[in-house]
Coordinates of N, CA, C and O and ligand atoms in Angstrom, one line a residue:
M1 N -62.8 -151.2 -63.7 CA -61.3 -151.1 -63.1 C -61.3 -152.6 -62.3 O -61.3 -153.0 -61.8
I2 N -59.5 -152.6 -62.7 CA -59.0 -153.8 -61.8 C -57.9 -153.4 -60.8 O -56.9 -152.7 -61.0
T3 N -58.2 -154.1 -59.3 CA -57.3 -153.5 -58.4 C -56.7 -154.9 -58.1 O -56.7 -156.1 -58.0
I4 N -55.0 -154.6 -57.6 CA -54.3 -155.6 -57.3 C -54.4 -155.2 -55.7 O -53.8 -154.5 -55.2
Q5 N -54.4 -156.2 -55.0 CA -54.8 -156.3 -53.8 C -54.0 -157.8 -53.1 O -54.2 -158.8 -53.8
K6 N -53.9 -157.9 -51.4 CA -53.7 -159.0 -50.7 C -55.1 -159.5 -50.5 O -55.9 -158.4 -50.2
A7 N -54.7 -160.8 -51.2 CA -56.2 -161.8 -50.6 C -56.1 -161.4 -49.4 O -55.6 -161.9 -48.4
N8 N -57.9 -162.0 -48.9 CA -58.5 -162.4 -47.6 C -59.0 -163.6 -48.2 O -59.6 -163.7 -49.2
H9 N -59.7 -163.7 -46.9 CA -60.9 -165.3 -46.9 C -61.9 -165.1 -48.0 O -62.5 -165.8 -48.1
E10 N -62.1 -163.7 -48.3 CA -63.3 -163.9 -49.6 C -62.9 -163.9 -50.7 O -63.4 -164.0 -51.8
H11 N -61.6 -163.8 -51.1 CA -61.3 -164.7 -52.1 C -60.7 -165.8 -52.0 O -60.2 -166.3 -53.7
I12 N -60.9 -166.6 -51.4 CA -60.3 -168.2 -51.8 C -60.6 -168.4 -52.8 O -60.3 -169.7 -53.4
H13 N -62.3 -168.8 -53.3 CA -63.1 -169.2 -54.0 C -62.8 -168.7 -55.3 O -62.3 -169.6 -56.3
G14 N -62.5 -167.3 -55.2 CA -61.9 -167.0 -56.5 C -60.6 -167.5 -56.7 O -60.3 -167.5 -58.1
I15 N -59.8 -167.7 -56.0 CA -58.4 -167.9 -56.4 C -58.3 -169.5 -57.0 O -58.0 -169.5 -57.8
A16 N -58.9 -169.8 -56.4 CA -59.3 -171.5 -56.7 C -60.1 -171.4 -57.8 O -59.5 -172.6 -59.0
K17 N -60.7 -170.8 -58.3 CA -61.1 -170.9 -59.7 C -60.7 -170.6 -60.3 O -60.5 -171.1 -61.6
V18 N -59.6 -169.2 -60.2 CA -58.7 -169.0 -61.7 C -57.6 -169.8 -61.9 O -57.1 -170.2 -62.9
C19 N -57.3 -170.0 -60.6 CA -55.9 -171.1 -60.5 C -56.2 -172.8 -61.1 O -55.6 -173.2 -62.1
I20 N -57.6 -173.0 -60.6 CA -57.9 -174.7 -61.8 C -58.4 -174.4 -63.0 O -57.5 -175.0 -63.9
A21 N -58.9 -173.1 -63.5 CA -59.3 -172.9 -64.7 C -58.2 -172.7 -65.6 O -57.9 -173.5 -66.8
S22 N -56.7 -172.4 -64.9 CA -55.9 -171.8 -66.1 C -54.8 -172.6 -65.8 O -54.1 -173.5 -66.9
Y23 N -55.3 -173.5 -64.5 CA -54.1 -175.2 -65.1 C -54.7 -175.9 -65.6 O -54.0 -176.5 -66.3
W24 N -56.1 -176.3 -66.0 CA -56.6 -177.3 -67.2 C -56.2 -176.6 -68.5 O -55.5 -177.3 -69.1
A25 N -56.4 -175.4 -68.4 CA -56.3 -174.3 -69.9 C -54.5 -174.5 -70.2 O -54.2 -174.5 -71.4
T26 N -53.6 -174.7 -69.2 CA -52.2 -174.5 -69.2 C -51.5 -175.6 -69.8 O -50.9 -176.5 -70.3
Y27 N -52.2 -176.6 -68.8 CA -51.2 -177.8 -68.8 C -52.3 -179.3 -69.3 O -51.4 -180.1 -69.4
G28 N -53.4 -179.0 -69.7 CA -54.3 -179.9 -70.4 C -53.1 -181.0 -71.3 O -53.6 -182.0 -71.5
D29 N -52.7 -180.2 -72.1 CA -52.0 -181.0 -73.3 C -50.7 -181.5 -72.7 O -49.9 -182.2 -73.9
L30 N -50.2 -180.9 -71.5 CA -48.5 -181.1 -71.3 C -48.6 -181.9 -70.2 O -47.5 -183.1 -70.3
L31 N -49.4 -182.4 -69.4 CA -49.5 -183.2 -68.3 C -50.4 -183.9 -68.2 O -51.9 -183.9 -69.0
S32 N -50.6 -185.4 -67.7 CA -51.4 -186.1 -67.1 C -52.8 -185.5 -66.5 O -52.5 -184.4 -66.3
T33 N -53.7 -186.5 -66.8 CA -55.1 -185.7 -65.8 C -54.7 -185.9 -64.6 O -55.3 -185.4 -64.0
K34 N -54.1 -187.1 -64.4 CA -54.1 -187.9 -63.1 C -53.0 -186.7 -62.1 O -53.4 -186.6 -61.3
Y35 N -52.3 -186.2 -63.2 CA -51.3 -185.2 -62.6 C -51.9 -184.1 -61.9 O -51.8 -183.4 -61.1
I36 N -52.7 -183.8 -62.7 CA -53.3 -182.4 -63.0 C -54.3 -182.4 -61.9 O -54.3 -181.6 -60.7
E37 N -54.8 -183.2 -61.7 CA -55.9 -183.4 -60.7 C -55.5 -183.4 -59.3 O -55.7 -183.4 -58.1
R38 N -54.1 -184.7 -59.4 CA -53.6 -184.5 -57.8 C -52.9 -183.5 -57.5 O -53.2 -182.9 -56.3
M39 N -52.5 -182.2 -58.4 CA -51.8 -181.0 -58.0 C -53.2 -180.3 -57.4 O -53.2 -179.7 -56.4
I40 N -54.1 -180.1 -58.4 CA -55.3 -179.7 -57.8 C -55.6 -179.9 -56.3 O -56.1 -178.9 -55.7
Q41 N -55.9 -180.8 -56.4 CA -56.2 -181.4 -55.1 C -55.5 -181.2 -53.6 O -56.0 -180.6 -52.7
E42 N -53.8 -181.1 -54.2 CA -53.1 -180.6 -53.0 C -53.2 -179.3 -52.9 O -53.2 -178.7 -51.5
F43 N -53.4 -178.5 -53.9 CA -52.6 -177.2 -53.9 C -54.3 -175.8 -53.6 O -54.1 -175.1 -53.0
Y44 N -55.3 -176.6 -54.4 CA -56.7 -175.5 -54.7 C -57.6 -175.6 -53.8 O -58.6 -175.2 -53.9
T45 N -57.6 -176.7 -52.4 CA -58.5 -176.8 -51.7 C -58.8 -175.6 -50.8 O -58.2 -174.7 -51.0
P46 N -60.7 -175.5 -50.1 CA -60.6 -174.4 -49.7 C -60.1 -174.2 -48.5 O -59.4 -172.9 -48.0
E47 N -59.3 -175.3 -47.7 CA -58.9 -175.7 -46.6 C -57.3 -175.0 -46.5 O -57.4 -174.0 -45.8
R48 N -56.8 -175.5 -47.7 CA -55.4 -174.8 -47.5 C -55.3 -173.3 -48.1 O -54.4 -172.5 -47.3
L49 N -56.1 -173.0 -49.0 CA -56.3 -171.6 -49.5 C -56.1 -170.4 -48.1 O -56.2 -169.3 -48.4
L50 N -57.6 -171.1 -47.4 CA -58.1 -169.9 -46.4 C -56.5 -169.9 -45.6 O -56.4 -169.0 -44.9
E51 N -56.0 -171.1 -45.1 CA -54.7 -170.8 -44.1 C -53.6 -170.2 -44.6 O -53.0 -169.4 -44.5
E52 N -53.7 -170.6 -46.2 CA -53.0 -169.5 -47.0 C -52.8 -168.1 -47.3 O -51.6 -167.4 -47.3
V53 N -54.3 -167.3 -46.7 CA -54.5 -166.3 -47.0 C -54.3 -165.8 -45.4 O -54.1 -164.6 -45.3
M54 N -54.4 -166.3 -44.8 CA -54.4 -166.2 -43.2 C -53.2 -166.2 -42.5 O -52.9 -165.5 -41.7
T55 N -52.3 -167.0 -43.1 CA -50.9 -166.8 -42.9 C -49.8 -166.1 -43.6 O -49.5 -167.0 -44.5
T56 N -49.0 -165.5 -43.2 CA -48.0 -164.5 -44.3 C -47.0 -164.5 -43.5 O -47.0 -164.3 -42.2
S57 N -45.7 -164.8 -44.1 CA -44.4 -164.4 -43.3 C -43.3 -164.1 -44.4 O -43.6 -164.0 -45.5
R58 N -41.9 -164.0 -44.3 CA -40.8 -163.7 -44.9 C -41.1 -165.0 -46.1 O -40.7 -165.1 -47.4
F59 N -41.3 -166.1 -45.6 CA -41.0 -167.2 -46.9 C -42.4 -167.8 -47.5 O -42.5 -168.0 -48.3
W60 N -43.7 -167.2 -46.8 CA -44.8 -166.8 -47.6 C -45.1 -165.5 -47.9 O -46.3 -165.0 -46.3
N61 N -45.0 -165.0 -48.6 CA -45.5 -163.4 -48.6 C -46.9 -162.9 -48.6 O -47.8 -161.9 -48.8
G62 N -47.7 -163.9 -49.1 CA -49.3 -164.2 -49.2 C -50.1 -164.1 -50.6 O -49.2 -163.0 -51.5
W63 N -50.8 -164.4 -51.0 CA -51.6 -164.6 -52.6 C -51.7 -162.6 -52.6 O -52.5 -162.1 -51.7
I64 N -51.6 -162.8 -54.1 CA -52.0 -161.5 -54.3 C -52.9 -162.0 -55.5 O -52.8 -162.6 -56.4
V65 N -54.4 -161.1 -55.5 CA -55.4 -160.8 -56.3 C -55.5 -159.7 -57.2 O -55.1 -159.0 -56.6
A66 N -55.7 -160.0 -58.7 CA -56.4 -159.1 -59.2 C -57.8 -159.3 -59.1 O -58.2 -160.4 -59.1
V67 N -58.4 -158.1 -58.9 CA -59.9 -158.3 -58.9 C -60.5 -157.3 -59.6 O -60.7 -156.2 -59.9
E68 N -61.5 -157.8 -60.1 CA -62.7 -156.7 -61.4 C -64.1 -156.7 -60.9 O -64.5 -158.0 -61.0
G69 N -64.9 -155.9 -60.5 CA -65.8 -155.9 -60.4 C -66.3 -157.3 -59.0 O -67.4 -157.8 -59.2
G70 N -65.5 -157.2 -58.0 CA -65.6 -158.3 -57.2 C -65.2 -159.9 -58.1 O -65.2 -160.5 -56.8
K71 N -64.6 -160.0 -58.6 CA -64.2 -161.1 -59.0 C -62.6 -161.1 -59.1 O -62.3 -160.4 -60.0
V72 N -62.3 -162.1 -58.9 CA -60.7 -163.0 -58.9 C -60.7 -163.1 -60.3 O -60.9 -163.9 -61.0
I73 N -60.0 -162.3 -60.9 CA -59.1 -162.3 -62.6 C -58.0 -163.3 -62.8 O -57.3 -163.1 -63.9
G74 N -57.1 -163.1 -61.4 CA -56.1 -163.3 -61.7 C -55.3 -163.4 -60.4 O -55.5 -162.9 -59.0
A75 N -54.4 -164.4 -59.7 CA -53.3 -164.4 -58.4 C -52.3 -164.9 -58.6 O -51.8 -165.6 -59.5
G76 N -51.1 -165.1 -57.4 CA -49.9 -165.1 -57.8 C -49.3 -165.0 -56.1 O -49.9 -164.1 -55.4
V77 N -48.5 -165.1 -56.0 CA -47.7 -165.6 -54.8 C -46.2 -165.9 -54.9 O -45.8 -166.6 -55.2
G78 N -45.5 -165.3 -54.0 CA -43.8 -165.7 -53.7 C -43.7 -165.3 -52.3 O -44.6 -165.1 -51.7
G79 N -42.0 -165.5 -52.2 CA -41.7 -165.8 -50.7 C -40.2 -165.9 -51.2 O -39.7 -165.9 -52.0
M80 N -39.5 -165.2 -50.0 CA -37.9 -165.4 -49.7 C -37.4 -167.0 -49.8 O -38.3 -167.9 -48.9
I81 N -36.7 -167.4 -50.6 CA -35.9 -168.7 -50.2 C -34.6 -168.3 -49.5 O -34.1 -169.5 -49.3
S82 N -33.8 -167.3 -49.6 CA -33.1 -167.2 -49.2 C -32.4 -166.0 -48.7 O -33.4 -165.1 -48.7
E83 N -31.4 -165.8 -48.1 CA -31.4 -164.4 -48.0 C -31.6 -163.2 -48.6 O -32.6 -162.4 -48.7
N84 N -31.3 -163.0 -49.9 CA -31.3 -162.5 -50.6 C -32.4 -162.4 -52.2 O -31.8 -162.1 -53.3
H85 N -32.3 -164.1 -52.3 CA -33.2 -164.0 -53.5 C -34.5 -164.9 -53.2 O -35.1 -165.6 -51.8
G86 N -35.7 -164.5 -54.0 CA -37.0 -164.4 -53.8 C -37.4 -165.5 -54.8 O -37.1 -165.8 -55.9
E87 N -38.8 -166.0 -54.7 CA -39.1 -166.9 -55.9 C -40.5 -166.4 -55.8 O -41.1 -165.9 -54.9
L88 N -41.3 -166.3 -57.2 CA -42.8 -166.5 -57.6 C -43.3 -168.0 -58.0 O -42.7 -168.6 -58.4
F89 N -43.8 -168.1 -56.9 CA -44.4 -169.3 -56.1 C -45.8 -169.7 -57.4 O -45.4 -170.9 -58.0
V90 N -46.4 -169.0 -57.6 CA -47.6 -169.2 -58.3 C -48.1 -167.5 -59.1 O -47.9 -166.7 -58.3
L91 N -48.4 -168.3 -60.5 CA -48.9 -166.7 -61.1 C -50.3 -167.6 -62.3 O -49.5 -168.2 -62.8
Y92 N -51.4 -167.1 -62.3 CA -52.3 -167.6 -63.1 C -53.0 -166.2 -63.2 O -53.8 -165.5 -62.2
A93 N -53.4 -166.4 -64.7 CA -54.8 -165.0 -65.0 C -55.6 -165.6 -65.6 O -55.1 -167.4 -66.0
N94 N -57.1 -165.5 -65.8 CA -58.2 -165.9 -66.1 C -57.8 -166.5 -67.4 O -57.2 -165.8 -68.3
P95 N -57.9 -168.0 -68.2 CA -57.3 -167.8 -69.2 C -57.9 -167.3 -70.5 O -57.6 -167.3 -71.4
D96 N -59.1 -166.6 -70.2 CA -59.8 -165.6 -70.6 C -59.6 -164.2 -70.9 O -59.9 -163.3 -71.7
R97 N -58.8 -163.9 -70.0 CA -58.3 -162.4 -70.0 C -56.6 -162.6 -70.1 O -56.2 -161.6 -69.4
R98 N -55.8 -163.6 -70.7 CA -54.7 -163.5 -70.5 C -54.1 -162.3 -71.3 O -55.1 -161.8 -72.5
K99 N -52.6 -161.6 -71.6 CA -52.4 -160.5 -72.5 C -52.9 -159.5 -72.2 O -53.2 -158.5 -73.4
E100 N -53.7 -159.5 -71.6 CA -54.2 -157.7 -70.7 C -53.3 -156.9 -69.1 O -54.1 -156.1 -69.0
G101 N -52.5 -157.5 -69.5 CA -51.7 -156.9 -68.4 C -51.5 -157.5 -67.1 O -50.9 -157.0 -66.0
I102 N -52.3 -158.3 -66.5 CA -53.3 -158.9 -65.2 C -51.6 -159.5 -64.9 O -51.0 -159.2 -63.4
G103 N -51.3 -160.4 -65.5 CA -49.5 -161.2 -65.2 C -49.0 -160.2 -64.7 O -48.3 -160.2 -63.5
S104 N -48.9 -159.2 -65.5 CA -47.7 -157.9 -65.5 C -48.2 -157.4 -64.2 O -46.8 -157.2 -63.0
M105 N -49.4 -157.1 -63.8 CA -49.4 -156.4 -62.4 C -49.3 -156.9 -61.1 O -48.6 -156.5 -60.1
I106 N -49.7 -158.1 -61.2 CA -49.3 -158.8 -60.4 C -48.2 -159.7 -60.0 O -47.4 -159.7 -58.6
L107 N -47.6 -159.6 -60.8 CA -45.6 -160.1 -61.0 C -45.2 -158.9 -60.6 O -44.0 -159.2 -59.3
D108 N -45.1 -157.7 -60.7 CA -44.7 -156.0 -60.0 C -45.0 -156.5 -58.8 O -44.6 -155.8 -57.5
A109 N -46.6 -156.8 -58.2 CA -46.8 -156.3 -56.5 C -45.8 -157.4 -56.0 O -45.5 -157.5 -54.7
V110 N -46.3 -158.9 -56.4 CA -45.0 -159.9 -55.9 C -43.8 -159.5 -56.0 O -43.1 -159.4 -54.8
T111 N -43.4 -159.1 -56.8 CA -41.7 -158.5 -56.6 C -41.3 -157.3 -56.0 O -40.0 -157.4 -54.9
K112 N -41.9 -156.4 -55.7 CA -42.1 -155.3 -55.4 C -41.9 -155.5 -53.6 O -41.1 -155.3 -52.7
E113 N -43.0 -156.7 -52.9 CA -42.4 -157.0 -51.8 C -41.4 -157.9 -51.4 O -41.1 -157.5 -50.1
L114 N -41.2 -158.5 -52.3 CA -39.6 -159.4 -52.7 C -38.7 -158.9 -52.3 O -37.3 -158.6 -51.0
I115 N -38.8 -157.5 -52.9 CA -37.6 -156.1 -52.7 C -37.9 -155.8 -51.5 O -36.9 -156.0 -50.6
E116 N -39.0 -155.7 -50.9 CA -39.1 -155.0 -49.3 C -38.4 -155.7 -48.4 O -37.9 -155.7 -47.6
Y117 N -38.6 -157.6 -48.7 CA -37.6 -158.5 -47.7 C -36.2 -158.7 -48.3 O -35.7 -159.2 -47.3
G118 N -35.8 -158.0 -49.1 CA -34.6 -157.7 -49.3 C -34.1 -159.0 -50.6 O -32.9 -159.1 -51.1
A119 N -34.7 -159.2 -51.6 CA -34.5 -159.7 -52.5 C -33.5 -159.1 -54.0 O -33.7 -158.0 -53.8
K120 N -32.5 -159.7 -54.2 CA -32.1 -159.1 -55.1 C -31.9 -160.0 -56.7 O -31.5 -159.6 -57.6
E121 N -32.2 -160.9 -56.4 CA -32.4 -162.0 -57.7 C -34.0 -162.7 -57.1 O -34.6 -162.4 -56.5
Q122 N -34.3 -162.7 -58.2 CA -36.0 -163.6 -58.3 C -35.8 -165.1 -59.0 O -34.9 -164.9 -60.3
W123 N -36.2 -166.1 -59.0 CA -36.7 -167.3 -59.6 C -38.4 -167.8 -59.5 O -38.8 -167.3 -59.0
V124 N -38.3 -168.5 -60.7 CA -39.8 -169.7 -60.7 C -39.4 -170.5 -61.5 O -38.6 -170.3 -62.0
N125 N -40.6 -171.2 -61.1 CA -40.2 -172.7 -61.9 C -41.3 -172.4 -63.0 O -42.5 -172.3 -63.0
V126 N -41.1 -173.2 -64.5 CA -42.0 -173.3 -65.4 C -42.2 -174.5 -65.7 O -41.0 -175.2 -65.9
T127 N -43.0 -175.2 -66.0 CA -43.5 -176.6 -66.6 C -42.9 -176.5 -68.2 O -43.0 -175.8 -69.2
K128 N -41.9 -177.4 -68.4 CA -41.4 -177.7 -69.4 C -42.4 -177.7 -70.7 O -43.4 -178.4 -70.9
G129 N -41.6 -177.2 -71.7 CA -43.1 -176.7 -72.6 C -44.6 -175.7 -72.8 O -45.3 -175.9 -73.6
N130 N -44.4 -175.2 -71.3 CA -45.4 -174.4 -71.2 C -45.4 -173.1 -71.9 O -44.6 -172.1 -71.7
I131 N -46.1 -172.9 -73.0 CA -45.7 -171.6 -74.3 C -46.5 -170.6 -73.8 O -47.0 -169.5 -74.2
K132 N -47.5 -170.8 -72.5 CA -48.3 -169.9 -72.3 C -47.9 -169.3 -71.0 O -48.0 -167.8 -70.4
G133 N -46.5 -169.6 -70.7 CA -45.5 -168.9 -69.3 C -44.7 -168.3 -69.9 O -44.2 -167.7 -69.5
I134 N -44.1 -169.5 -70.7 CA -42.4 -169.0 -70.7 C -42.1 -167.7 -71.2 O -41.3 -167.0 -71.1
P135 N -42.8 -167.4 -72.5 CA -42.3 -166.2 -72.9 C -42.9 -164.9 -72.5 O -42.1 -164.0 -72.4
F136 N -43.9 -165.5 -71.2 CA -44.0 -164.2 -70.4 C -42.8 -164.0 -69.7 O -42.0 -162.8 -69.5
Y137 N -42.5 -165.1 -68.7 CA -41.1 -164.6 -68.0 C -39.5 -163.9 -69.0 O -39.3 -163.4 -68.5
E138 N -39.9 -164.6 -70.4 CA -39.1 -164.2 -71.1 C -38.6 -162.5 -71.0 O -38.0 -161.7 -71.6
A139 N -40.2 -162.1 -71.8 CA -40.2 -161.1 -71.4 C -40.3 -159.8 -70.3 O -39.6 -159.1 -70.9
K140 N -40.0 -161.0 -69.3 CA -39.7 -160.1 -68.3 C -38.1 -160.1 -67.6 O -37.7 -159.5 -66.6
G141 N -37.9 -160.8 -68.5 CA -36.2 -160.4 -67.9 C -35.9 -161.7 -67.5 O -34.6 -161.7 -66.9
F142 N -36.4 -162.9 -67.5 CA -36.0 -163.9 -66.5 C -35.6 -164.8 -67.5 O -35.4 -165.1 -68.6
D143 N -34.2 -165.4 -67.5 CA -33.0 -166.5 -68.1 C -33.8 -167.7 -68.2 O -33.3 -167.8 -66.3
F144 N -33.4 -168.6 -68.6 CA -32.8 -170.2 -68.1 C -31.9 -170.3 -67.5 O -30.9 -170.1 -67.9
I145 N -32.3 -171.6 -66.3 CA -30.8 -171.9 -66.0 C -30.5 -173.3 -65.7 O -29.5 -173.8 -66.4
N146 N -31.5 -173.9 -65.6 CA -31.7 -175.8 -65.8 C -32.8 -176.3 -65.8 O -34.1 -175.4 -65.1
E147 N -33.0 -177.4 -65.8 CA -34.1 -178.1 -65.6 C -34.1 -179.0 -64.3 O -32.7 -179.7 -64.2
Q148 N -35.4 -179.4 -63.9 CA -35.3 -180.4 -63.3 C -36.9 -181.0 -62.8 O -37.6 -181.1 -64.0
D149 N -37.1 -182.1 -62.1 CA -38.3 -183.1 -62.7 C -39.1 -181.8 -61.9 O -39.3 -181.0 -60.9
E150 N -40.2 -182.2 -62.2 CA -42.0 -181.3 -62.3 C -41.6 -181.8 -60.1 O -41.8 -182.8 -60.3
Y151 N -42.7 -180.8 -60.1 CA -43.0 -180.7 -58.5 C -44.1 -181.8 -57.8 O -44.7 -181.9 -58.9
G152 N -43.4 -182.7 -57.6 CA -44.4 -184.2 -57.1 C -44.6 -185.0 -57.9 O -45.4 -185.7 -57.9
V153 N -43.6 -184.9 -58.9 CA -43.9 -186.4 -60.2 C -43.7 -187.5 -59.4 O -43.1 -188.1 -58.3
I154 N -44.5 -188.8 -59.5 CA -44.3 -190.1 -58.9 C -43.9 -191.5 -59.7 O -43.7 -190.5 -60.9
E155 N -43.4 -192.4 -59.4 CA -43.3 -192.7 -60.5 C -44.1 -193.1 -61.8 O -45.3 -193.4 -61.7
G156 N -43.2 -193.7 -62.6 CA -43.5 -193.4 -64.2 C -44.1 -192.3 -64.8 O -45.3 -191.9 -65.9
E157 N -44.0 -190.9 -63.9 CA -44.3 -189.2 -64.5 C -42.8 -189.0 -65.1 O -42.1 -188.6 -64.4
D158 N -43.3 -188.7 -66.2 CA -41.5 -188.0 -66.5 C -41.9 -186.4 -66.9 O -41.3 -186.3 -68.3
F159 N -42.6 -185.9 -65.9 CA -42.5 -184.1 -66.6 C -41.7 -183.2 -65.9 O -40.6 -183.6 -65.0
K160 N -41.1 -182.5 -66.9 CA -40.0 -181.5 -66.0 C -40.4 -180.0 -66.1 O -41.3 -179.4 -66.9
A161 N -39.7 -179.5 -64.9 CA -40.1 -178.2 -64.4 C -38.7 -177.0 -65.2 O -37.5 -177.6 -64.8
L162 N -38.8 -176.2 -65.7 CA -38.0 -175.0 -65.8 C -37.6 -174.2 -64.9 O -38.6 -173.2 -64.5
R163 N -36.2 -173.7 -64.4 CA -35.7 -172.9 -63.7 C -35.1 -171.6 -64.2 O -34.3 -171.8 -65.0
Y164 N -36.1 -170.6 -64.0 CA -36.2 -169.7 -64.6 C -35.2 -168.1 -63.6 O -36.2 -168.6 -62.5
H165 N -34.9 -167.3 -63.8 CA -33.8 -166.4 -63.2 C -33.6 -165.0 -63.4 O -33.5 -164.9 -64.9
R166 N -34.0 -164.3 -62.7 CA -33.6 -162.5 -63.4 C -33.0 -161.8 -61.8 O -33.3 -162.5 -60.8
F167 N -32.0 -160.8 -62.4 CA -31.4 -160.0 -61.0 C -32.4 -159.1 -61.5 O -33.3 -158.2 -61.5
L168 N -32.6 -158.6 -59.7 CA -33.5 -157.3 -59.0 C -32.6 -156.1 -58.8 O -32.5 -156.0 -57.7
N169 N -31.9 -155.6 -59.8 CA -31.1 -154.7 -60.0 C -32.0 -153.5 -59.7 O -33.2 -153.0 -59.9
D170 N -31.3 -152.5 -59.0 CA -31.5 -150.8 -58.9 C -32.6 -150.5 -60.0 O -33.7 -149.8 -59.9
L171 N -32.2 -151.0 -61.3 CA -33.0 -150.1 -62.4 C -34.5 -150.7 -62.3 O -35.4 -149.9 -62.5
H172 N -34.1 -151.8 -62.2 CA -35.4 -153.0 -62.6 C -36.7 -152.7 -61.2 O -37.5 -152.4 -61.3
A173 N -36.0 -152.2 -60.4 CA -36.6 -152.5 -58.7 C -37.2 -150.7 -58.7 O -38.7 -150.6 -58.6
G174 N -36.7 -149.9 -59.6 CA -37.4 -148.4 -60.1 C -38.6 -148.6 -61.0 O -39.0 -147.4 -60.5
S175 N -38.0 -149.3 -62.0 CA -39.4 -149.3 -62.7 C -40.6 -149.9 -61.8 O -41.6 -150.2 -62.7
I176 N -40.2 -150.8 -61.4 CA -41.9 -151.7 -60.5 C -41.9 -150.9 -59.2 O -43.0 -151.2 -59.0
L177 N -41.3 -149.9 -58.5 CA -41.9 -149.6 -57.5 C -42.5 -148.4 -57.6 O -42.1 -147.7 -58.8
Ligands
LIG201 C1 -48.2 -166.4 -67.9 C2 -49.8 -164.9 -67.1 C3 -49.5 -165.2 -65.6 C4 -48.9 -163.9 -68.1 O1 -50.3 -162.9 -67.7 P1 -50.9 -162.1 -69.1 O2 -51.6 -161.3 -68.1 O3 -51.5 -163.1 -70.0 O4 -49.4 -161.4 -69.3 P2 -48.9 -159.8 -69.8 O5 -50.5 -159.4 -70.5 O6 -48.9 -159.1 -68.4 O7 -48.1 -159.9 -70.5 C5 -47.1 -159.3 -70.6 C6 -45.7 -159.3 -71.5 O8 -45.7 -160.7 -71.6 C7 -45.8 -161.3 -73.1 N1 -46.8 -162.4 -73.4 C8 -47.1 -162.8 -72.5 N2 -47.7 -164.2 -72.5 C9 -47.1 -164.4 -74.0 C10 -47.1 -165.4 -74.8 N3 -47.5 -166.5 -74.5 N4 -46.6 -165.1 -75.8 C11 -45.2 -164.2 -75.9 N5 -45.8 -163.1 -75.2 C12 -46.3 -163.0 -74.1 C13 -46.9 -159.8 -73.4 O9 -47.1 -159.7 -75.2 C14 -46.6 -159.1 -72.7 O10 -45.6 -158.5 -73.1 P3 -45.6 -156.7 -73.4 O11 -46.1 -155.9 -72.4 O12 -44.6 -155.8 -74.1 O13 -46.9 -156.6 -74.7 C15 -50.7 -165.8 -68.0 O14 -50.4 -165.5 -69.1 C16 -51.2 -167.3 -67.8 O15 -51.6 -167.2 -66.8 N6 -50.8 -168.0 -68.5 C17 -51.2 -169.4 -68.1 C18 -50.5 -169.9 -66.6 C19 -48.9 -170.1 -66.9 O16 -48.5 -170.2 -67.5 N7 -48.6 -169.4 -65.5 C20 -46.9 -169.5 -64.8 C21 -46.9 -170.5 -64.5 S1 -45.1 -170.7 -64.0

């Protein structure tokens, strides 16, 4: 049985494992090894994850994990970016467990929290060319808005992120809640 729950300190190694494995599986052919290693080093250290599961707020709603048999098989997190706009900051499923509904369950849980914080609209950034992510968001009703530099690029790196958006109308909220 898969449970969707708020993460605590017991999940930080599982979150790191899923995110790092998914990071390589998703971006290995899209981004440089140097960029990927830099991002993993920035985001998925035990120290940072511990702080991130201990501290939640309107702007960082806290990690949500999909757990099966005590093992983290997916993770995501969102937060508010303005009065009534929320964002999905991260969403990864175990690369061997894609298309089983895990991403949908986590997205729904993140979205439900954002709606509780007052979100009427939702945003997500996806790396340009990410064919493992973009069709998922399009299936969930997100529309492409614009292209930006990818997070944290340095001189000589030309990676782009696509910003996607959807409205969280009453109908949508009703289907989630
Ligand atoms: C994106 C991701 C989290 C989605 O989670 P998932 O568990 O695989 O997705 P689900 O099984 O819940 O899929 C939901 C819907 O999206 C569709 N979908 C998901 N990925 C798809 C793909 N690559 N191509 C086409 N459709 C896709 C599914 O068909 C499904 O629609 P359905 O319910 O009508 O059949 C997961 O695939 C993943 O980890 N991808 C790699 C990492 C990534 O890109 N993360 C997003 C970074 S912004």
